[in-house]
Short mmCIF file of C-alpha atoms in Angstrom, two decimals:
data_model
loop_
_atom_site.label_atom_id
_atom_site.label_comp_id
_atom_site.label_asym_id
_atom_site.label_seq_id
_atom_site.Cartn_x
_atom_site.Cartn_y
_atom_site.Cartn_z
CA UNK P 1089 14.88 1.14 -10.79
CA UNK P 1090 15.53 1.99 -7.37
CA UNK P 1091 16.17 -0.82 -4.64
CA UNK P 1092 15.00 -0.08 -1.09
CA UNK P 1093 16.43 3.14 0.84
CA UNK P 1094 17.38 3.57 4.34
CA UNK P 1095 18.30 6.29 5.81
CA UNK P 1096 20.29 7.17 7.73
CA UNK P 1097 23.30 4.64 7.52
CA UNK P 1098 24.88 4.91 10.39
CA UNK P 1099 23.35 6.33 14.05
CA UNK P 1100 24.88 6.71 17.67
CA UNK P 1101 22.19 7.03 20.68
CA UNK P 1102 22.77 7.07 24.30
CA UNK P 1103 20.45 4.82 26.85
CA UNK P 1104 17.23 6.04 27.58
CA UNK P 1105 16.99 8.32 24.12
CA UNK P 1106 14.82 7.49 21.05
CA UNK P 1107 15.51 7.25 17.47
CA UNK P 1108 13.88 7.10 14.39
CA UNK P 1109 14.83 5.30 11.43
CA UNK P 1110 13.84 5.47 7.55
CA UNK P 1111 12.89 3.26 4.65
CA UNK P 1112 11.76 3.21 0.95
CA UNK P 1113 10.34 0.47 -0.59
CA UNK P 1114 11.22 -0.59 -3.62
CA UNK P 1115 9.34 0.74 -6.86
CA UNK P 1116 6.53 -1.55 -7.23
CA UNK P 1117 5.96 -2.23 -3.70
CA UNK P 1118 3.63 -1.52 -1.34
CA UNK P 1119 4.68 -3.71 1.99
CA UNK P 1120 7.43 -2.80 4.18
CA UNK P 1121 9.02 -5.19 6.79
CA UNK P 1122 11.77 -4.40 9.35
CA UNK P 1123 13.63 -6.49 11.03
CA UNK P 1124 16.58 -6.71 13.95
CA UNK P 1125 19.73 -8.33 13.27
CA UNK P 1126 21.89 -8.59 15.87
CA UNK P 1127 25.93 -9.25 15.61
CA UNK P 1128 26.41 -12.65 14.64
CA UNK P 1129 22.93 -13.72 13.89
CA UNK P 1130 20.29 -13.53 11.35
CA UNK P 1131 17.62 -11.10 11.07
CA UNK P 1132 14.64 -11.14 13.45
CA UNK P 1133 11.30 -9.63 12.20
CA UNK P 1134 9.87 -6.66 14.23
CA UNK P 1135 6.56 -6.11 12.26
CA UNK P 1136 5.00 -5.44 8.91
CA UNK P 1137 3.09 -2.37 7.41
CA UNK P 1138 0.80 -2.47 4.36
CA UNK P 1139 -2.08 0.28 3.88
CA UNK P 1140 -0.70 2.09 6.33
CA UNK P 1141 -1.52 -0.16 9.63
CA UNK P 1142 0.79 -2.89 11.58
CA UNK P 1143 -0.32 -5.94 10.03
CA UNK P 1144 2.16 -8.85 11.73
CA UNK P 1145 4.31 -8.18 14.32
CA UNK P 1146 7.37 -10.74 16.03
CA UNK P 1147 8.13 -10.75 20.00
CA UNK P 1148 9.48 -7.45 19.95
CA UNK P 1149 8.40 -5.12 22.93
CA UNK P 1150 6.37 -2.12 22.73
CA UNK P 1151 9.02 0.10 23.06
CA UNK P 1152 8.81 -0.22 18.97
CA UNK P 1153 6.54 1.46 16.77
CA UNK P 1154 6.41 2.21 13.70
CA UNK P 1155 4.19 4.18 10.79
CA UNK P 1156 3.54 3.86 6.83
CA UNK P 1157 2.83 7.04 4.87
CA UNK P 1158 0.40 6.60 2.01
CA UNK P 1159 3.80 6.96 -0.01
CA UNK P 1160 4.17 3.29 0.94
CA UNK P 1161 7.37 4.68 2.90
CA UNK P 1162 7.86 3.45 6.59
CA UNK P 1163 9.38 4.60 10.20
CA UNK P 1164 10.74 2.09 12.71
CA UNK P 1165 10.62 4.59 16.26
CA UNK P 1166 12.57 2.81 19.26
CA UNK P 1167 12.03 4.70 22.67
CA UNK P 1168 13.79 4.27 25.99
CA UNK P 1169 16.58 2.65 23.87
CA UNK P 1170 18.62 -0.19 25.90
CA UNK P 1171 22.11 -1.29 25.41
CA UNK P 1172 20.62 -4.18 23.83
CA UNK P 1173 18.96 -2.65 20.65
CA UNK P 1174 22.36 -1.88 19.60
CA UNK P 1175 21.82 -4.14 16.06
CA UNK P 1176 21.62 -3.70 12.13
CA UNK P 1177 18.15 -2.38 11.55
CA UNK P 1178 16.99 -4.12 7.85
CA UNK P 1179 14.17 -2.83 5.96
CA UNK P 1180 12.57 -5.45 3.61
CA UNK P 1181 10.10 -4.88 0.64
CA UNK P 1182 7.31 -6.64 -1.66
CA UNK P 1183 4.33 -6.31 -2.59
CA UNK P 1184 0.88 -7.79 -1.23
CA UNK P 1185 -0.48 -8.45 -4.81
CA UNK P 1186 2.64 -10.20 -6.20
CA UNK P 1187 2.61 -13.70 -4.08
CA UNK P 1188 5.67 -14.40 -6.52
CA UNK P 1189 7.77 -11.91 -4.74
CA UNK P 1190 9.92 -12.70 -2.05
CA UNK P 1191 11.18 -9.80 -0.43
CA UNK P 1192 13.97 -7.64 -0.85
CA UNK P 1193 16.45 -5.89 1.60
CA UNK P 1194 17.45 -2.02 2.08
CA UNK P 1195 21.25 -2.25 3.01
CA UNK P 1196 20.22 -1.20 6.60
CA UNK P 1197 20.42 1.33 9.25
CA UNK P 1198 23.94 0.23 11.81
CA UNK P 1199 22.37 1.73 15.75
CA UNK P 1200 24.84 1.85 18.57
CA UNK P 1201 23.93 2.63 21.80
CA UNK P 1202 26.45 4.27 24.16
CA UNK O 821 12.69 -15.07 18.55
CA UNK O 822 12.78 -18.95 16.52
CA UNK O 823 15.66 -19.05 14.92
CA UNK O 824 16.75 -21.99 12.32
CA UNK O 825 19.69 -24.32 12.59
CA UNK O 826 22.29 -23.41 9.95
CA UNK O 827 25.39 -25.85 9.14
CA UNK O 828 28.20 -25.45 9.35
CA UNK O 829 28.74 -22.58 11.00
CA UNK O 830 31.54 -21.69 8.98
CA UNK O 831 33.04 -22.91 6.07
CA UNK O 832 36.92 -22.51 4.82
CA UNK O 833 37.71 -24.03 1.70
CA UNK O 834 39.81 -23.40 -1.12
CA UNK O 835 38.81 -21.53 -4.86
CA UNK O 836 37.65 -23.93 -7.51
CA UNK O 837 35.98 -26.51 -4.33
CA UNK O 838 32.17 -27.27 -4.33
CA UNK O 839 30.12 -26.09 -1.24
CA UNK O 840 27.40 -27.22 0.94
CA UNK O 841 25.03 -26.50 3.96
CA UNK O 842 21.99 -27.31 5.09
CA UNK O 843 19.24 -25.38 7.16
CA UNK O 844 17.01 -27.38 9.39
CA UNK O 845 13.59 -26.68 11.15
CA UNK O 846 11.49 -28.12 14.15
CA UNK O 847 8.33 -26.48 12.52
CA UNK O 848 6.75 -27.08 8.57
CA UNK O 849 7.96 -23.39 5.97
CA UNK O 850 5.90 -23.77 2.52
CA UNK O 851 8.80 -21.45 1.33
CA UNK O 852 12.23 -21.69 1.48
CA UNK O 853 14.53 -18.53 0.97
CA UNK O 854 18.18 -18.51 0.81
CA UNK O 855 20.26 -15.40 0.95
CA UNK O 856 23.86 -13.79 1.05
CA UNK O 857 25.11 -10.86 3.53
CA UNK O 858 28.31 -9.12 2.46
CA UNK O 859 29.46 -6.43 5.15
CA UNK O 860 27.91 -3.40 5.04
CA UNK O 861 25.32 -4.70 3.07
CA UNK O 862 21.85 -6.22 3.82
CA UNK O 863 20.86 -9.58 2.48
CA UNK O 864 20.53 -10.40 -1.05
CA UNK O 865 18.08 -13.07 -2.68
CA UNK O 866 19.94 -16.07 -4.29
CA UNK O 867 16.91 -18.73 -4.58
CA UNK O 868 13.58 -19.42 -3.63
CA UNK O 869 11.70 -22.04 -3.21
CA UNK O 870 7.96 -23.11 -3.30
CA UNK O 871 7.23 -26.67 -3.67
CA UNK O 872 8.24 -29.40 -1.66
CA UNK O 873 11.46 -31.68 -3.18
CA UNK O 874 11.96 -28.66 -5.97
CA UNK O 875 15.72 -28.42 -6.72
CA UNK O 876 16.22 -24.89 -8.46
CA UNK O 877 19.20 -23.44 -9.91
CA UNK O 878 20.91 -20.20 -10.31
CA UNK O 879 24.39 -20.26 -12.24
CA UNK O 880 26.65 -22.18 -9.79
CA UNK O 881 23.94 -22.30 -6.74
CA UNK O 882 21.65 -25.10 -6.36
CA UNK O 883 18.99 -25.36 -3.89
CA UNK O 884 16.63 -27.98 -2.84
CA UNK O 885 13.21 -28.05 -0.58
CA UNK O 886 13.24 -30.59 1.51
CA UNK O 887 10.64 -33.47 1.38
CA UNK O 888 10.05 -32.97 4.89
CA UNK O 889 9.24 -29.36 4.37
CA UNK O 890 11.74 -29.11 7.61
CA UNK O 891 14.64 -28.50 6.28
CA UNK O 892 16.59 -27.02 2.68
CA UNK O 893 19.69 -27.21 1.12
CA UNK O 894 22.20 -25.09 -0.64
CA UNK O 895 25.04 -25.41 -2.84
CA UNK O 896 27.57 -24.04 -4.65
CA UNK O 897 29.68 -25.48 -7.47
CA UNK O 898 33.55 -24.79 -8.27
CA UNK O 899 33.91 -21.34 -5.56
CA UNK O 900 35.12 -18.26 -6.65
CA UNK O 901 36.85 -15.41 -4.50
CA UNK O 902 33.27 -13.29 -5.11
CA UNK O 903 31.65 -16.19 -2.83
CA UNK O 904 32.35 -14.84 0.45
CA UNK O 905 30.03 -13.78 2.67
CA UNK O 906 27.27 -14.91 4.57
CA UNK O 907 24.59 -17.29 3.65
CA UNK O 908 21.25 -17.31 5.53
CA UNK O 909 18.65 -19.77 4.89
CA UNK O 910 14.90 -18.15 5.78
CA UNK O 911 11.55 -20.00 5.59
CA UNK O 912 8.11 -18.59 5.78
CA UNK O 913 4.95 -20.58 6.13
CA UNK O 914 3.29 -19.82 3.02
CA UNK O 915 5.06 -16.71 0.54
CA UNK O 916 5.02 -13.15 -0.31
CA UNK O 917 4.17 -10.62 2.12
CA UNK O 918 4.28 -13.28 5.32
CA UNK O 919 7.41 -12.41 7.81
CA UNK O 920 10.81 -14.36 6.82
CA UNK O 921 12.40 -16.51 9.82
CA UNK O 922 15.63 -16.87 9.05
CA UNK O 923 18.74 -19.28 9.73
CA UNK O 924 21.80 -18.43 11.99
CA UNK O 925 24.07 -18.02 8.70
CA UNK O 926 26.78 -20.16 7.35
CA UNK O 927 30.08 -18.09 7.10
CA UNK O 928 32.11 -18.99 3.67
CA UNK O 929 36.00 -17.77 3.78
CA UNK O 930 37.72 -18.45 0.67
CA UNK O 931 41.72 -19.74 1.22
CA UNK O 932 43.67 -18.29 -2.04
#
């Protein structure tokens, strides 16, 4: 039984690009989360997708987007990346008919911005 | 963005000691969460929580909501070397699907 996926592991980006980055939900699931955690601190939350549409989102600028495929598979997009979004990008899991189930974490996608 | 109060901030303590830490809110979480970070990892679910004054267990961890609903509780009996990590506490205002807000993590080294 496969956990949640995130591709890639590991990314390098210089101001001013944009990136995309990659998750799979766990089997089962049908919710994806991401969330931003910095060095040294614990994760924020950027937003949530379910049925394909951005259904909670945390104080994170527009300059983050993101997508679900009817796969239940999700995209965090960053544009006009900053110094600052230089984090550990965590993809999170569950599903919206299984109250019981807290969510579970994608080792994460490690962005550093040059 | 909110984060909770974690203490300590870091723990040092030697195998075979019991552990503890707390995580404390200004606002009311119906659910508390508590997970570990190794590096190069992302978090992993130890214990939740769902009721108010529950104490749950999971081999040496034990975990308590607080009565408040403000605030939660961890700990671990007789440490092992496989302890390290990170713990994070996380709360969300009712369960499931909602967004986690998490704790600034509690640090455990292990002294041999």
């Amino acid at each position: 039984d496969a956990g949640v996926t995130q591709s890639p592991t590991h990314l390098i980006k210089t101001r001013g690009q944009q990136v995309t980055l990659r998750c799979s939900p766990k089997s089962g699931h049908d919710t994806v989360s991401w969330y931003q955690q910095a060095l040294g601190q614990g994760p924020q939350f950027i937003f949530q997708y379910y049925e394909e549409e951005e259904r909670q989102r945390g104080n994170f600028p527009d300059r983050f987007s993101g997508h679900q495929f009817p796969n239940y598979s999700s995209e965090l997009n960053v544009n006009a990346l900053l110094l600052g979004d230089s984090a550990l990008y965590l993809c999170a899991s569950t599903s919206k008919y299984r109250a019981d189930q807290p969510q579970h974490f994608g080792d994460g996608t490690r962005l550093s911005i040059l | 963005g909110q984060q909770l109060n974690q203490s300590p901030q870091s723990m040092f303590i030697q195998e075979g000691e019991d552990v503890s830490m707390n995580c404390t809110s200004s606002s009311i979480f119906n659910t508390w969460l508590w997970y570990k970070q190794e590096p190069g990892e992302g978090p992993v679910l130890l214990i939740a929580l769902y009721k108010a004054g529950e104490l749950t267990s999971n081999g040496r961890l034990t975990a308590q909501f607080g009565i408040t609903r403000k605030d939660s509780f961890l700990n671990i009996s007789a440490s092992i070397p496989s302890d390290v990590g990170i713990y994070f506490c996380a709360g969300q205002v009712n369960f499931g699907n909602e967004k986690l807000t998490f704790g600034t993590g509690t640090r455990l080294t292990i002294i041999p």
